[in-house]
Short mmCIF file of C-alpha atoms and ligand atoms in Angstrom, two decimals:
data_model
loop_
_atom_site.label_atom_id
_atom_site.label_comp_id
_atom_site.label_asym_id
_atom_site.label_seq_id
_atom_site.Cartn_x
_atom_site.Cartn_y
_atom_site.Cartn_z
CA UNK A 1176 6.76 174.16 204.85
CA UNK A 1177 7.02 170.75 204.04
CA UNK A 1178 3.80 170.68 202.36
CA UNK A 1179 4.86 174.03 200.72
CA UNK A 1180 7.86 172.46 199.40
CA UNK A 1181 6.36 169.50 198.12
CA UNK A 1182 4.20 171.42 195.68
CA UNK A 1183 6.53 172.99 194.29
CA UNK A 1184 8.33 169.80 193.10
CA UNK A 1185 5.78 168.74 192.32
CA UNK A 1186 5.02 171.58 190.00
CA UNK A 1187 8.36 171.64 188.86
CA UNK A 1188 8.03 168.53 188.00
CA UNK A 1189 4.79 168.91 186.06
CA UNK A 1190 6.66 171.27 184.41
CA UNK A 1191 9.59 169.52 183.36
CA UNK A 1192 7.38 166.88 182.07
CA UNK A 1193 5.26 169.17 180.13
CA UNK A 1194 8.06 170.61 178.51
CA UNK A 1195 9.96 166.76 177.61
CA UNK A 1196 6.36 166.09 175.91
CA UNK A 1197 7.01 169.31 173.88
CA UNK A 1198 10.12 168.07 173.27
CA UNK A 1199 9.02 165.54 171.98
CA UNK A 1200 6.12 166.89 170.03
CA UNK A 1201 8.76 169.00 168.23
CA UNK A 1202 11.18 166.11 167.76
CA UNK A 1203 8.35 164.07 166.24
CA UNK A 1204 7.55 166.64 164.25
CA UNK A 1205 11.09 167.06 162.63
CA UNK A 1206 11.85 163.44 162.30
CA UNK A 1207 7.94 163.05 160.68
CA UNK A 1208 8.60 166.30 158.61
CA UNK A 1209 5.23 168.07 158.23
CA UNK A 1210 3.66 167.17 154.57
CA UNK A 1211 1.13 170.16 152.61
CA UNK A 1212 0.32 169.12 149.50
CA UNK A 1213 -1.11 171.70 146.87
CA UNK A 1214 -4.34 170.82 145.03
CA UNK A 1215 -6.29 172.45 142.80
CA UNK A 1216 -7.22 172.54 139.22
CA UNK A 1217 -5.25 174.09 136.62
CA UNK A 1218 -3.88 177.60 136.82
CA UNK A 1219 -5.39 178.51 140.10
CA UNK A 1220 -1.84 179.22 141.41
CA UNK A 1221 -0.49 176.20 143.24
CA UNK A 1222 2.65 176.32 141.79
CA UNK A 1223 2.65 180.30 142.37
CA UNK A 1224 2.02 179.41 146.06
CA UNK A 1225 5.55 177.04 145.99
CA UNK A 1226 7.51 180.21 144.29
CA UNK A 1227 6.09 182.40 147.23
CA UNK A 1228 7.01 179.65 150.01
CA UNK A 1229 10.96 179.71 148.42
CA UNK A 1230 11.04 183.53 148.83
CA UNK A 1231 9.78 183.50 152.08
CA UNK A 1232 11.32 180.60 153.80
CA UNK A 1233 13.76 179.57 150.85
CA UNK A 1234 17.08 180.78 149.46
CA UNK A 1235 15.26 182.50 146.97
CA UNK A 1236 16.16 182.40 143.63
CA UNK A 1237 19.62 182.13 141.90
CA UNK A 1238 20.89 183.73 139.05
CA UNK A 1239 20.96 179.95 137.46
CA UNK A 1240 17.11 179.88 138.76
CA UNK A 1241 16.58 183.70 137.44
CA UNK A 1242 18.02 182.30 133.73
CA UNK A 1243 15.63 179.64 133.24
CA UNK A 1244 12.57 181.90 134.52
CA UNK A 1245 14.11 184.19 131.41
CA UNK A 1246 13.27 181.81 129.09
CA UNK A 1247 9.99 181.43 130.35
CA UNK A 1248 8.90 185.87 130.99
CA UNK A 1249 10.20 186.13 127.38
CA UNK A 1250 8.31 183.10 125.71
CA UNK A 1251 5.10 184.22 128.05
CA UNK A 1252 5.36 187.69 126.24
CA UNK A 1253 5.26 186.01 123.10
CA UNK A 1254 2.58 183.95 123.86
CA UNK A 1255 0.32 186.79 125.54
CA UNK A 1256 0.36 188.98 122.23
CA UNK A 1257 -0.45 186.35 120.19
CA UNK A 1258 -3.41 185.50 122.46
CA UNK A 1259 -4.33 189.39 122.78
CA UNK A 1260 -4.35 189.60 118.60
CA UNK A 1261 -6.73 187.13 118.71
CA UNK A 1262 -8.56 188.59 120.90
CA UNK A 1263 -8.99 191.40 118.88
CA UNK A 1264 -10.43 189.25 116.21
CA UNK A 1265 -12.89 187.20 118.40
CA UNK A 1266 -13.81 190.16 120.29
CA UNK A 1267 -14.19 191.72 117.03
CA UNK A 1268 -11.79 195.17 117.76
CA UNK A 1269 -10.35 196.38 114.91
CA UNK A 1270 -6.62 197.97 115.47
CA UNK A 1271 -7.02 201.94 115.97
CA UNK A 1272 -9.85 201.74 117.66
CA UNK A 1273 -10.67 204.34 120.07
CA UNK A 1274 -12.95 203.78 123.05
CA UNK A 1275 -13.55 207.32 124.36
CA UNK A 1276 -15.16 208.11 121.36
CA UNK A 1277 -17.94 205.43 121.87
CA UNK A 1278 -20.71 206.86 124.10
CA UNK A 1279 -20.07 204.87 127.62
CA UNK A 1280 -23.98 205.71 128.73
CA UNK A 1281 -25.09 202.12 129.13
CA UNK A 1282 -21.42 200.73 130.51
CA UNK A 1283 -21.91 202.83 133.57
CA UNK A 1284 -25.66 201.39 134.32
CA UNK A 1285 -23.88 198.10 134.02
CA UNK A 1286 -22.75 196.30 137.15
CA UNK A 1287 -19.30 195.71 137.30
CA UNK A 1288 -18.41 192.04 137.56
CA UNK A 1289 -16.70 190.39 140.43
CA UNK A 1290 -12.74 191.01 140.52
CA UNK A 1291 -10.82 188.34 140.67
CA UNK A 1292 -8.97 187.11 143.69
CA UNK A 1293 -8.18 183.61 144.54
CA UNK A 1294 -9.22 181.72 147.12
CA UNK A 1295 -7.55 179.28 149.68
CA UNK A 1296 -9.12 176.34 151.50
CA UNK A 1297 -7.12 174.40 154.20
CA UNK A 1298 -8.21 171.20 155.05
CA UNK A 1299 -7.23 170.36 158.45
CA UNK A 1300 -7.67 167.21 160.58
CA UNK A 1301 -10.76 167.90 162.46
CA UNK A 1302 -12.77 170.98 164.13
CA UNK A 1303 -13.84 174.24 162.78
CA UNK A 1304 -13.98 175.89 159.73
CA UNK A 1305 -12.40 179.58 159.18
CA UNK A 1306 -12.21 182.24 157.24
CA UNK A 1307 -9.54 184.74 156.17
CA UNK A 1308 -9.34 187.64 154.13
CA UNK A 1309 -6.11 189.45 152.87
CA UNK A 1310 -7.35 190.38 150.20
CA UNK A 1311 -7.48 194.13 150.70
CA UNK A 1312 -4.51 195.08 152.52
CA UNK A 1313 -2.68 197.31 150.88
CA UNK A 1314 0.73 195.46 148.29
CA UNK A 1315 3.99 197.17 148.25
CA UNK A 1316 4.04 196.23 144.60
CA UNK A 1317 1.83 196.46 142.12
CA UNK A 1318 1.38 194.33 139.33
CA UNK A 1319 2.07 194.66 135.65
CA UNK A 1320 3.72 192.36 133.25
CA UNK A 1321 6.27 191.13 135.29
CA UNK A 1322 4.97 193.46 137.87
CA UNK A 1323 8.64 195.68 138.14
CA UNK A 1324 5.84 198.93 137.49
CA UNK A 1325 4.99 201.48 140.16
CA UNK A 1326 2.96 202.38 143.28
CA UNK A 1327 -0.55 201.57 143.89
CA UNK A 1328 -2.50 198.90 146.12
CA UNK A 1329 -4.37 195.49 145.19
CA UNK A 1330 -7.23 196.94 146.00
CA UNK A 1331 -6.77 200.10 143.25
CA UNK A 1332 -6.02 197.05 140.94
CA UNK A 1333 -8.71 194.84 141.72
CA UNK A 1334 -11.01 197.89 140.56
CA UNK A 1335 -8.76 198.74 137.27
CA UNK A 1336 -9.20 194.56 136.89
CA UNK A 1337 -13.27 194.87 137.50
CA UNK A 1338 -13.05 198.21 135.42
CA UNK A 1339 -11.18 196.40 132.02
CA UNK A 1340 -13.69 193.71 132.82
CA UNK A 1341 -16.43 196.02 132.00
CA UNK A 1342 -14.67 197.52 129.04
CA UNK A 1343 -14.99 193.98 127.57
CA UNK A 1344 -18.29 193.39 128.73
CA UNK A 1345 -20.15 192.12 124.99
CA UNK A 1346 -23.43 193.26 125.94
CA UNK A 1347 -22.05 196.94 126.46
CA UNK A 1348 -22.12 200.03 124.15
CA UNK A 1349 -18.42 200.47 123.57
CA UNK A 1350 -18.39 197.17 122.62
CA UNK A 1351 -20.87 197.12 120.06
CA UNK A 1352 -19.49 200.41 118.40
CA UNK A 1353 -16.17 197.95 118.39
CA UNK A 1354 -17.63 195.51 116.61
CA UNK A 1355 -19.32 197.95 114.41
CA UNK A 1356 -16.20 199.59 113.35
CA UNK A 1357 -14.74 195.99 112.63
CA UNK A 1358 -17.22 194.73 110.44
CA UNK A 1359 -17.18 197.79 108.67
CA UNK A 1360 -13.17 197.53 107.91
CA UNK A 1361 -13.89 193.93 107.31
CA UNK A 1362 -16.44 194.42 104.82
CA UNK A 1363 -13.90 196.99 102.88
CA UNK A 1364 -11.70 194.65 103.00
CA UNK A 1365 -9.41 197.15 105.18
CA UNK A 1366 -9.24 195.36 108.11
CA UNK A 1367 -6.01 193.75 107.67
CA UNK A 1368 -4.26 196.60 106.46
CA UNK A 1369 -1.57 199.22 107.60
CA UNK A 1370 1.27 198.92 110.03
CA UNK A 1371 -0.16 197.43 113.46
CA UNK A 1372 -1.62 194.38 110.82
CA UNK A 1373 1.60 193.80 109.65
CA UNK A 1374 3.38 193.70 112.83
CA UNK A 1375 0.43 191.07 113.92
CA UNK A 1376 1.42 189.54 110.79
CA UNK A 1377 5.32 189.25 112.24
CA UNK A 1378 4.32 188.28 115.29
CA UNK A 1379 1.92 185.39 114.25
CA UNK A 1380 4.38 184.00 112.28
CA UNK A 1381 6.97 183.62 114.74
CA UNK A 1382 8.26 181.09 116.65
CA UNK A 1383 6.28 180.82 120.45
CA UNK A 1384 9.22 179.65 122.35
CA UNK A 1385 12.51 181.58 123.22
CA UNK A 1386 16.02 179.96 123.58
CA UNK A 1387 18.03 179.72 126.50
CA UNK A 1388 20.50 182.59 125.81
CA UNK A 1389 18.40 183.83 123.11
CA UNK A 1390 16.34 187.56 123.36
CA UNK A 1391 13.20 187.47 121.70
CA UNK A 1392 14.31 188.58 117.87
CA UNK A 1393 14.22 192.47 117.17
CA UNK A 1394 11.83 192.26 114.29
CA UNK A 1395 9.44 190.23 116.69
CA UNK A 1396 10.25 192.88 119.68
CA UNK A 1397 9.72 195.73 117.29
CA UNK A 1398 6.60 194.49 115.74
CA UNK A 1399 4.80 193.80 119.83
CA UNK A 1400 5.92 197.54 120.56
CA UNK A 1401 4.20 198.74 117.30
CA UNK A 1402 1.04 196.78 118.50
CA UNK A 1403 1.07 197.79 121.90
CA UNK A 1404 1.15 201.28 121.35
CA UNK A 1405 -2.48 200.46 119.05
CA UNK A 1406 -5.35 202.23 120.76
CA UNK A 1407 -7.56 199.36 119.81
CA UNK A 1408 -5.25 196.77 121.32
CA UNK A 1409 -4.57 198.79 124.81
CA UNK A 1410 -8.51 198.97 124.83
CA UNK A 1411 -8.58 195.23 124.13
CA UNK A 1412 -6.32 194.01 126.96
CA UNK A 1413 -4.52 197.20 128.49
CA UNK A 1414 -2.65 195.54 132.18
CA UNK A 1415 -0.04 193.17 130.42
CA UNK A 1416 2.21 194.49 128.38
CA UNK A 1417 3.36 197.44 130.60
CA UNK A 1418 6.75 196.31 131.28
CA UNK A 1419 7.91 195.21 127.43
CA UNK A 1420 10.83 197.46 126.91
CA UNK A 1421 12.45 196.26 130.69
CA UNK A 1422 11.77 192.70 129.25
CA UNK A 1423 12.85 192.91 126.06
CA UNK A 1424 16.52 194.74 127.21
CA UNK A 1425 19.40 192.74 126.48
CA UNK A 1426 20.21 193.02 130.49
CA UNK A 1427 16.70 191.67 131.43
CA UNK A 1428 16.87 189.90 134.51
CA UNK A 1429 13.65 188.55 136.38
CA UNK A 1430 12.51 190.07 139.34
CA UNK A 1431 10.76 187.89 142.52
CA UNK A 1432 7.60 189.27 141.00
CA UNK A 1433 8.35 188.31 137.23
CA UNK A 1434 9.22 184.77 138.56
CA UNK A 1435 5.27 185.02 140.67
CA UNK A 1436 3.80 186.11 137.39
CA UNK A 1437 5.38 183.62 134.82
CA UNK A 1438 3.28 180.94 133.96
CA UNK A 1439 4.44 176.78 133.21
CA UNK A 1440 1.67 174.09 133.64
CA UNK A 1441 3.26 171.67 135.68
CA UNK A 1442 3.25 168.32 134.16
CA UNK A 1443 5.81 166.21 136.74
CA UNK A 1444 4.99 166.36 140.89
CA UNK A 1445 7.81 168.19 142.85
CA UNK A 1446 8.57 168.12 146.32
CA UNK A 1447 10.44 171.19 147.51
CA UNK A 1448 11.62 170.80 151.75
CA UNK A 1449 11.87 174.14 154.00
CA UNK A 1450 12.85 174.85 157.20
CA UNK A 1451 10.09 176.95 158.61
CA UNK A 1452 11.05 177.42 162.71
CA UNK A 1453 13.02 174.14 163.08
CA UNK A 1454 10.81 172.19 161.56
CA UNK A 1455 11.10 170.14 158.41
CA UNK A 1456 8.14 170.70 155.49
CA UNK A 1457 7.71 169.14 152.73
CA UNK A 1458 5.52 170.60 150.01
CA UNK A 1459 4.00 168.86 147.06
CA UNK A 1460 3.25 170.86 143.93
CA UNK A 1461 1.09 168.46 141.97
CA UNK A 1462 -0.43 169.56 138.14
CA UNK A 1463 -4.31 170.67 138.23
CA UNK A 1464 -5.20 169.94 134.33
CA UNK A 1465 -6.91 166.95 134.45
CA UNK A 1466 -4.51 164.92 132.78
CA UNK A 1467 -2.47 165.54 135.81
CA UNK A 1468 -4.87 164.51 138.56
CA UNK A 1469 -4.81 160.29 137.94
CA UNK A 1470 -0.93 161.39 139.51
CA UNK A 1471 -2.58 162.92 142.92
CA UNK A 1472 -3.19 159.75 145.15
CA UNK A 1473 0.24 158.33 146.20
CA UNK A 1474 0.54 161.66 147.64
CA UNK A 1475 -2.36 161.76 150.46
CA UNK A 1476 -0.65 159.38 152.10
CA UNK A 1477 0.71 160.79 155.70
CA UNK A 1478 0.08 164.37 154.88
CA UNK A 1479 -0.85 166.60 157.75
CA UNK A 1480 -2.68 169.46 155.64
CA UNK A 1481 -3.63 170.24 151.91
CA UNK A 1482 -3.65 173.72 150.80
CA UNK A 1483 -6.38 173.31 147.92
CA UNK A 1484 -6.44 176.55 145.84
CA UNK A 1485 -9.34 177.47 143.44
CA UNK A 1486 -9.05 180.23 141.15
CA UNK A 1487 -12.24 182.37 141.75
CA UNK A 1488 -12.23 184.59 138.64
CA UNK A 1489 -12.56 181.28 136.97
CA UNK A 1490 -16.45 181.04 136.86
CA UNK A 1491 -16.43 182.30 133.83
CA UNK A 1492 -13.72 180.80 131.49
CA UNK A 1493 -13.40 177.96 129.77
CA UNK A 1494 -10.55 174.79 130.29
CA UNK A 1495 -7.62 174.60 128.54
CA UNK A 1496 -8.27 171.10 128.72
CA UNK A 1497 -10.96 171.04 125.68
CA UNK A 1498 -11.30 174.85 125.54
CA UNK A 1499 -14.61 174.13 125.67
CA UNK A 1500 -16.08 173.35 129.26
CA UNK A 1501 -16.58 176.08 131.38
CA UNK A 1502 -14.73 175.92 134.20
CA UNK A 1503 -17.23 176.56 136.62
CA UNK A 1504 -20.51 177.10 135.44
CA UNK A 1505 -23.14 179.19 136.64
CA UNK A 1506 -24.46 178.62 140.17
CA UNK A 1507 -28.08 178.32 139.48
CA UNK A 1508 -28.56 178.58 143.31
CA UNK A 1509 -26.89 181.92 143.78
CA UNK A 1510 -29.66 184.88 144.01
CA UNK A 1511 -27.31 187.37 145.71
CA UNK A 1512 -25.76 190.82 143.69
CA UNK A 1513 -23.20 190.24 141.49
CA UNK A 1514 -20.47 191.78 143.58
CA UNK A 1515 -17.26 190.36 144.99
CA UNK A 1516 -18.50 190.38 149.04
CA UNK A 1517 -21.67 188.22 148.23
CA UNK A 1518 -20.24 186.01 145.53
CA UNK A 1519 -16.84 185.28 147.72
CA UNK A 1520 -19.01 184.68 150.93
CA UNK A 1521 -20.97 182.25 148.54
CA UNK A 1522 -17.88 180.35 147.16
CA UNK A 1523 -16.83 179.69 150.69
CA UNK A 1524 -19.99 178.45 151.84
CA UNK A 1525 -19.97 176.00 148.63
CA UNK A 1526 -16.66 174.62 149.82
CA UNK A 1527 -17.90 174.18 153.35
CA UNK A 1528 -21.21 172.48 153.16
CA UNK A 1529 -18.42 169.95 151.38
CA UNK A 1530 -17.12 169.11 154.36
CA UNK A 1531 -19.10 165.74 155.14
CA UNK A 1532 -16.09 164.52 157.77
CA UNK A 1533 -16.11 167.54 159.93
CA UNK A 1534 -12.18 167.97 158.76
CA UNK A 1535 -11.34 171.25 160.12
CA UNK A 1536 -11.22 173.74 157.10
CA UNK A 1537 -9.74 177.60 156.90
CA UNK A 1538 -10.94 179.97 154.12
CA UNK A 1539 -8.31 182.57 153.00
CA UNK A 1540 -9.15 185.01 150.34
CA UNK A 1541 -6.04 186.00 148.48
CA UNK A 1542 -3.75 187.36 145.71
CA UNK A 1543 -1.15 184.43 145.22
CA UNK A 1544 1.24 186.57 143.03
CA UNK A 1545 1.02 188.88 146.61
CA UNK A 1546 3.85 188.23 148.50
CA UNK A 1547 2.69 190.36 151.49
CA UNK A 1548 -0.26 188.64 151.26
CA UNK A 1549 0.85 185.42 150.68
CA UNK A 1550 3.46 185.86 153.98
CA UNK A 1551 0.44 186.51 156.50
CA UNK A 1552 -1.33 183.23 155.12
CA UNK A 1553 1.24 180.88 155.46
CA UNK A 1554 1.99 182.25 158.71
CA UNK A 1555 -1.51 181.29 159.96
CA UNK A 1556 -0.94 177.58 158.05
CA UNK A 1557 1.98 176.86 159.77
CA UNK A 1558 0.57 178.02 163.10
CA UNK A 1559 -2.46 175.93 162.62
CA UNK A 1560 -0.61 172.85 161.40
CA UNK A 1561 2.23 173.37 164.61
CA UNK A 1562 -0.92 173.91 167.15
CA UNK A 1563 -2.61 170.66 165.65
CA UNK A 1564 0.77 168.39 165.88
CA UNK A 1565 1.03 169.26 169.58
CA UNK A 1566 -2.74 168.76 170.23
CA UNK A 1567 -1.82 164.89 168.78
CA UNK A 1568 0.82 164.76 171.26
CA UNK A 1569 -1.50 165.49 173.89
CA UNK A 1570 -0.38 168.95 174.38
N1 LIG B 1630 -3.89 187.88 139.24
C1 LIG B 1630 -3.53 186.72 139.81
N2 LIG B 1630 -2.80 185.85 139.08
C2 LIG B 1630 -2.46 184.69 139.66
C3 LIG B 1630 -2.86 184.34 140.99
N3 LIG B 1630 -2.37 183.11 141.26
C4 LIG B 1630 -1.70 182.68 140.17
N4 LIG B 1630 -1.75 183.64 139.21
C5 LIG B 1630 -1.16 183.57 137.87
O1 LIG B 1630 -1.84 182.53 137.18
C6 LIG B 1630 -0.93 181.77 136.38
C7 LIG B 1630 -1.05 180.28 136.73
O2 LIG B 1630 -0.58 180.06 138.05
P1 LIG B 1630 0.18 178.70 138.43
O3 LIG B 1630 0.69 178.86 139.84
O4 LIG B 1630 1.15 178.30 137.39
O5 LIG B 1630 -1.07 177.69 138.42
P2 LIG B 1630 -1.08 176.13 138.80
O6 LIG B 1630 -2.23 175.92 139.72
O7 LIG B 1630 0.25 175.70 139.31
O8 LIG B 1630 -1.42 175.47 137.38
P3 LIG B 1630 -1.08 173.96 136.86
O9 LIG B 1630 0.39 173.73 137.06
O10 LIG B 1630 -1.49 173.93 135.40
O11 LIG B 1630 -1.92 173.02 137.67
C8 LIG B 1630 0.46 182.35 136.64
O12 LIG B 1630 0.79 183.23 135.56
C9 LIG B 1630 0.32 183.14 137.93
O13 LIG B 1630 1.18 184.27 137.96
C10 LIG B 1630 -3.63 185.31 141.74
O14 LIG B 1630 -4.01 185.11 142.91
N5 LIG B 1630 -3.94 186.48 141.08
MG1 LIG B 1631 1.63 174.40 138.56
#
């Protein structure tokens, strides 16, 4: 009895103890705060990441918040159509131009090229390396400009995405009957004529940016819808543009998934705090151009994981740095199919064999303009980064 009873305290004890070191752990923890600092090169979505961490464990965003971001969809409109006309010129697509009636024989012998989700690595402390995928599961929305459109799943998008690829594929027959139609119009001296040239002409002439309480002028508005209804120009670049008239309406207000798709380079670090179960973190959105990374190393100081994002659709563009430089290169090493299974399984192995301290690193494929998906990968960092703060303690 005695014996009996003595165990028990003693257990109860134990106990007690074990949960005073959780204490602790957890008080530690909130006085420390928990620091993630978001590294990558440019555009590969860090500061996407930070807009989907304020809608998930933020206040969201205000109407103050939804204002700027105004600014920001409109003068990203402006911007993309002026990219996508010249587009049409380097790609050499002449307005009016109508795929379906180039043969498509040789496009579907083609391979289709990877699509392009981004991928996630975690560096952790110490231990194993993991992967996860999200990038299938099925998205409550899908993604246009500004992504307010309809229905579907990332995965029926990832195969529109791999399908436009193809469409602009140079080497393929629709292609070439492009360019043949332009050079014909160019050599008649025809090529710049007619209505959707003269609304390129309006919009090439205006201004890029859009003023805070300003819409995007009517002449300018007028002259994008004239160009995006071009058969030539929804061949050349056929996702963005979906949502114009929503965007151009005087009552335009940006959705969560405008504010996800808008684009800024950051050019000044920001740390944003959340409250994620009690616990204090404190996230670092740094700029990726290079410019931007001589500003990275104050900031590795203390931290307890980095969430280092790399765009993988990437390989094959060049940096806005010197618009030169690929971004990637080619992998001379890679002999596997040109498909997205193989050439994801090979990024992640790049980024591994990296790993010359044995820091424990996690592998998440992902959309970062997903919020669904987004959700379920944070939810593993945070469990990962709580689980190693109480193995410190000794837990
Ligand atoms: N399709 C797709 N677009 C993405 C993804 N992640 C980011 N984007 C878009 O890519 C653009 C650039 O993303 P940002 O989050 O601004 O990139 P960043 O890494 O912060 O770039 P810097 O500030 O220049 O270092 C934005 O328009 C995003 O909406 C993704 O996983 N898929
Ligand atoms: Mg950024």
């Amino acid at each position: 009895m005695g014996t009996c009873a003595s165990a028990e305290s003693a257990a109860a004890a134990a106990a007690s103890k074990d949960i005073d070191k959780q204490l602790k752990a957890e008080m530690k923890a909130i006085e420390q705060n928990i620091k993630l600092l978001l590294l990558g090169a440019g555009e590969t979505g860090k500061s996407t990441v930070l807009k989907q961490i304020k809608l998930i464990h933020g206040t969201g965003y205000s109407d103050e918040d939804r204002a700027a971001y105004k600014v920001t969809v409109l003068t990203n409109v402006i911007t993309s159509v002026k990219t996508l006309l010249h587009a049409m010129d380097t790609l050499k697509i002449p307005f009016g131009f109508d795929p379906t009636s180039a043969t498509i024989e040789e496009t579907r012998d083609n391979p289709l090229p990877p699509p392009s989700p981004f991928l996630t690595v975690e560096k952790m402390d110490d231990g194993d390396a993991q992967y996860h995928t999200s990038y299938c599961e099925e998205s409550e929305d899908d993604i246009g400009v500004g992504g307010g459109g309809g229905g579907g799943s990332s995965c029926n998008r990832q195969k529109k995405e791999a399908v436009e690829g193809q469409l602009q594929h140079k080497d393929d027959s629709v292609a070439r009957a492009a360019a043949s139609a332009y050079k014909i119009l160019l050599e008649s001296e025809t090529l710049h004529t007619g209505p959707v040239a003269q609304a390129a002409e309006v919009v090439n002439t205006s201004a890029i940016g859009v003023i805070a309480g300003k819409l995007i002028p009517k002449e300018v508005a007028d002259a994008i819808s004239v160009i995006w209804k071009d058969i030539g120009v929804q061949y050349c670049f056929r996702r963005f543009l979906n949502d114009l008239c929503r965007i151009c309406n005087e009552s335009f207000v940006p959705t969560d998934q405008d504010i996800l798709n808008s684009r800024i380079m950051t050019t000044t670090i920001t740390e944003t705090r959340f409250k994620i179960e009690g616990i204090i973190f404190r996230v670092f959105d740094v700029g990726g151009q290079r410019s931007e990374r001589k500003k990275w190393a104050p900031y590795f100081d203390d931290i307890n994981a980095i969430i280092y994002l790399v765009a993988i659709n990437s390989y094959d563009q060049i940096c806005f740095e010197d618009n030169s430089t690929n971004r990637t290169d080619y992998f001379p090493t890679y002999e596997g199919p040109n498909d997205y299974d193989n050439g994801s399984e090979y990024f992640a192995t790049r980024f591994l064999s990296l790993n010359k301290y044995e820091k424990k690193i996690y592998v998440h494929f992902t959309w970062a303009t997903d919020t669904k998906q987004i959700k379920t990968v944070l939810a593993i960092v945070n469990q990962i980064i709580l689980r190693s703060n109480l193995v410190e303690a000794g837990l």
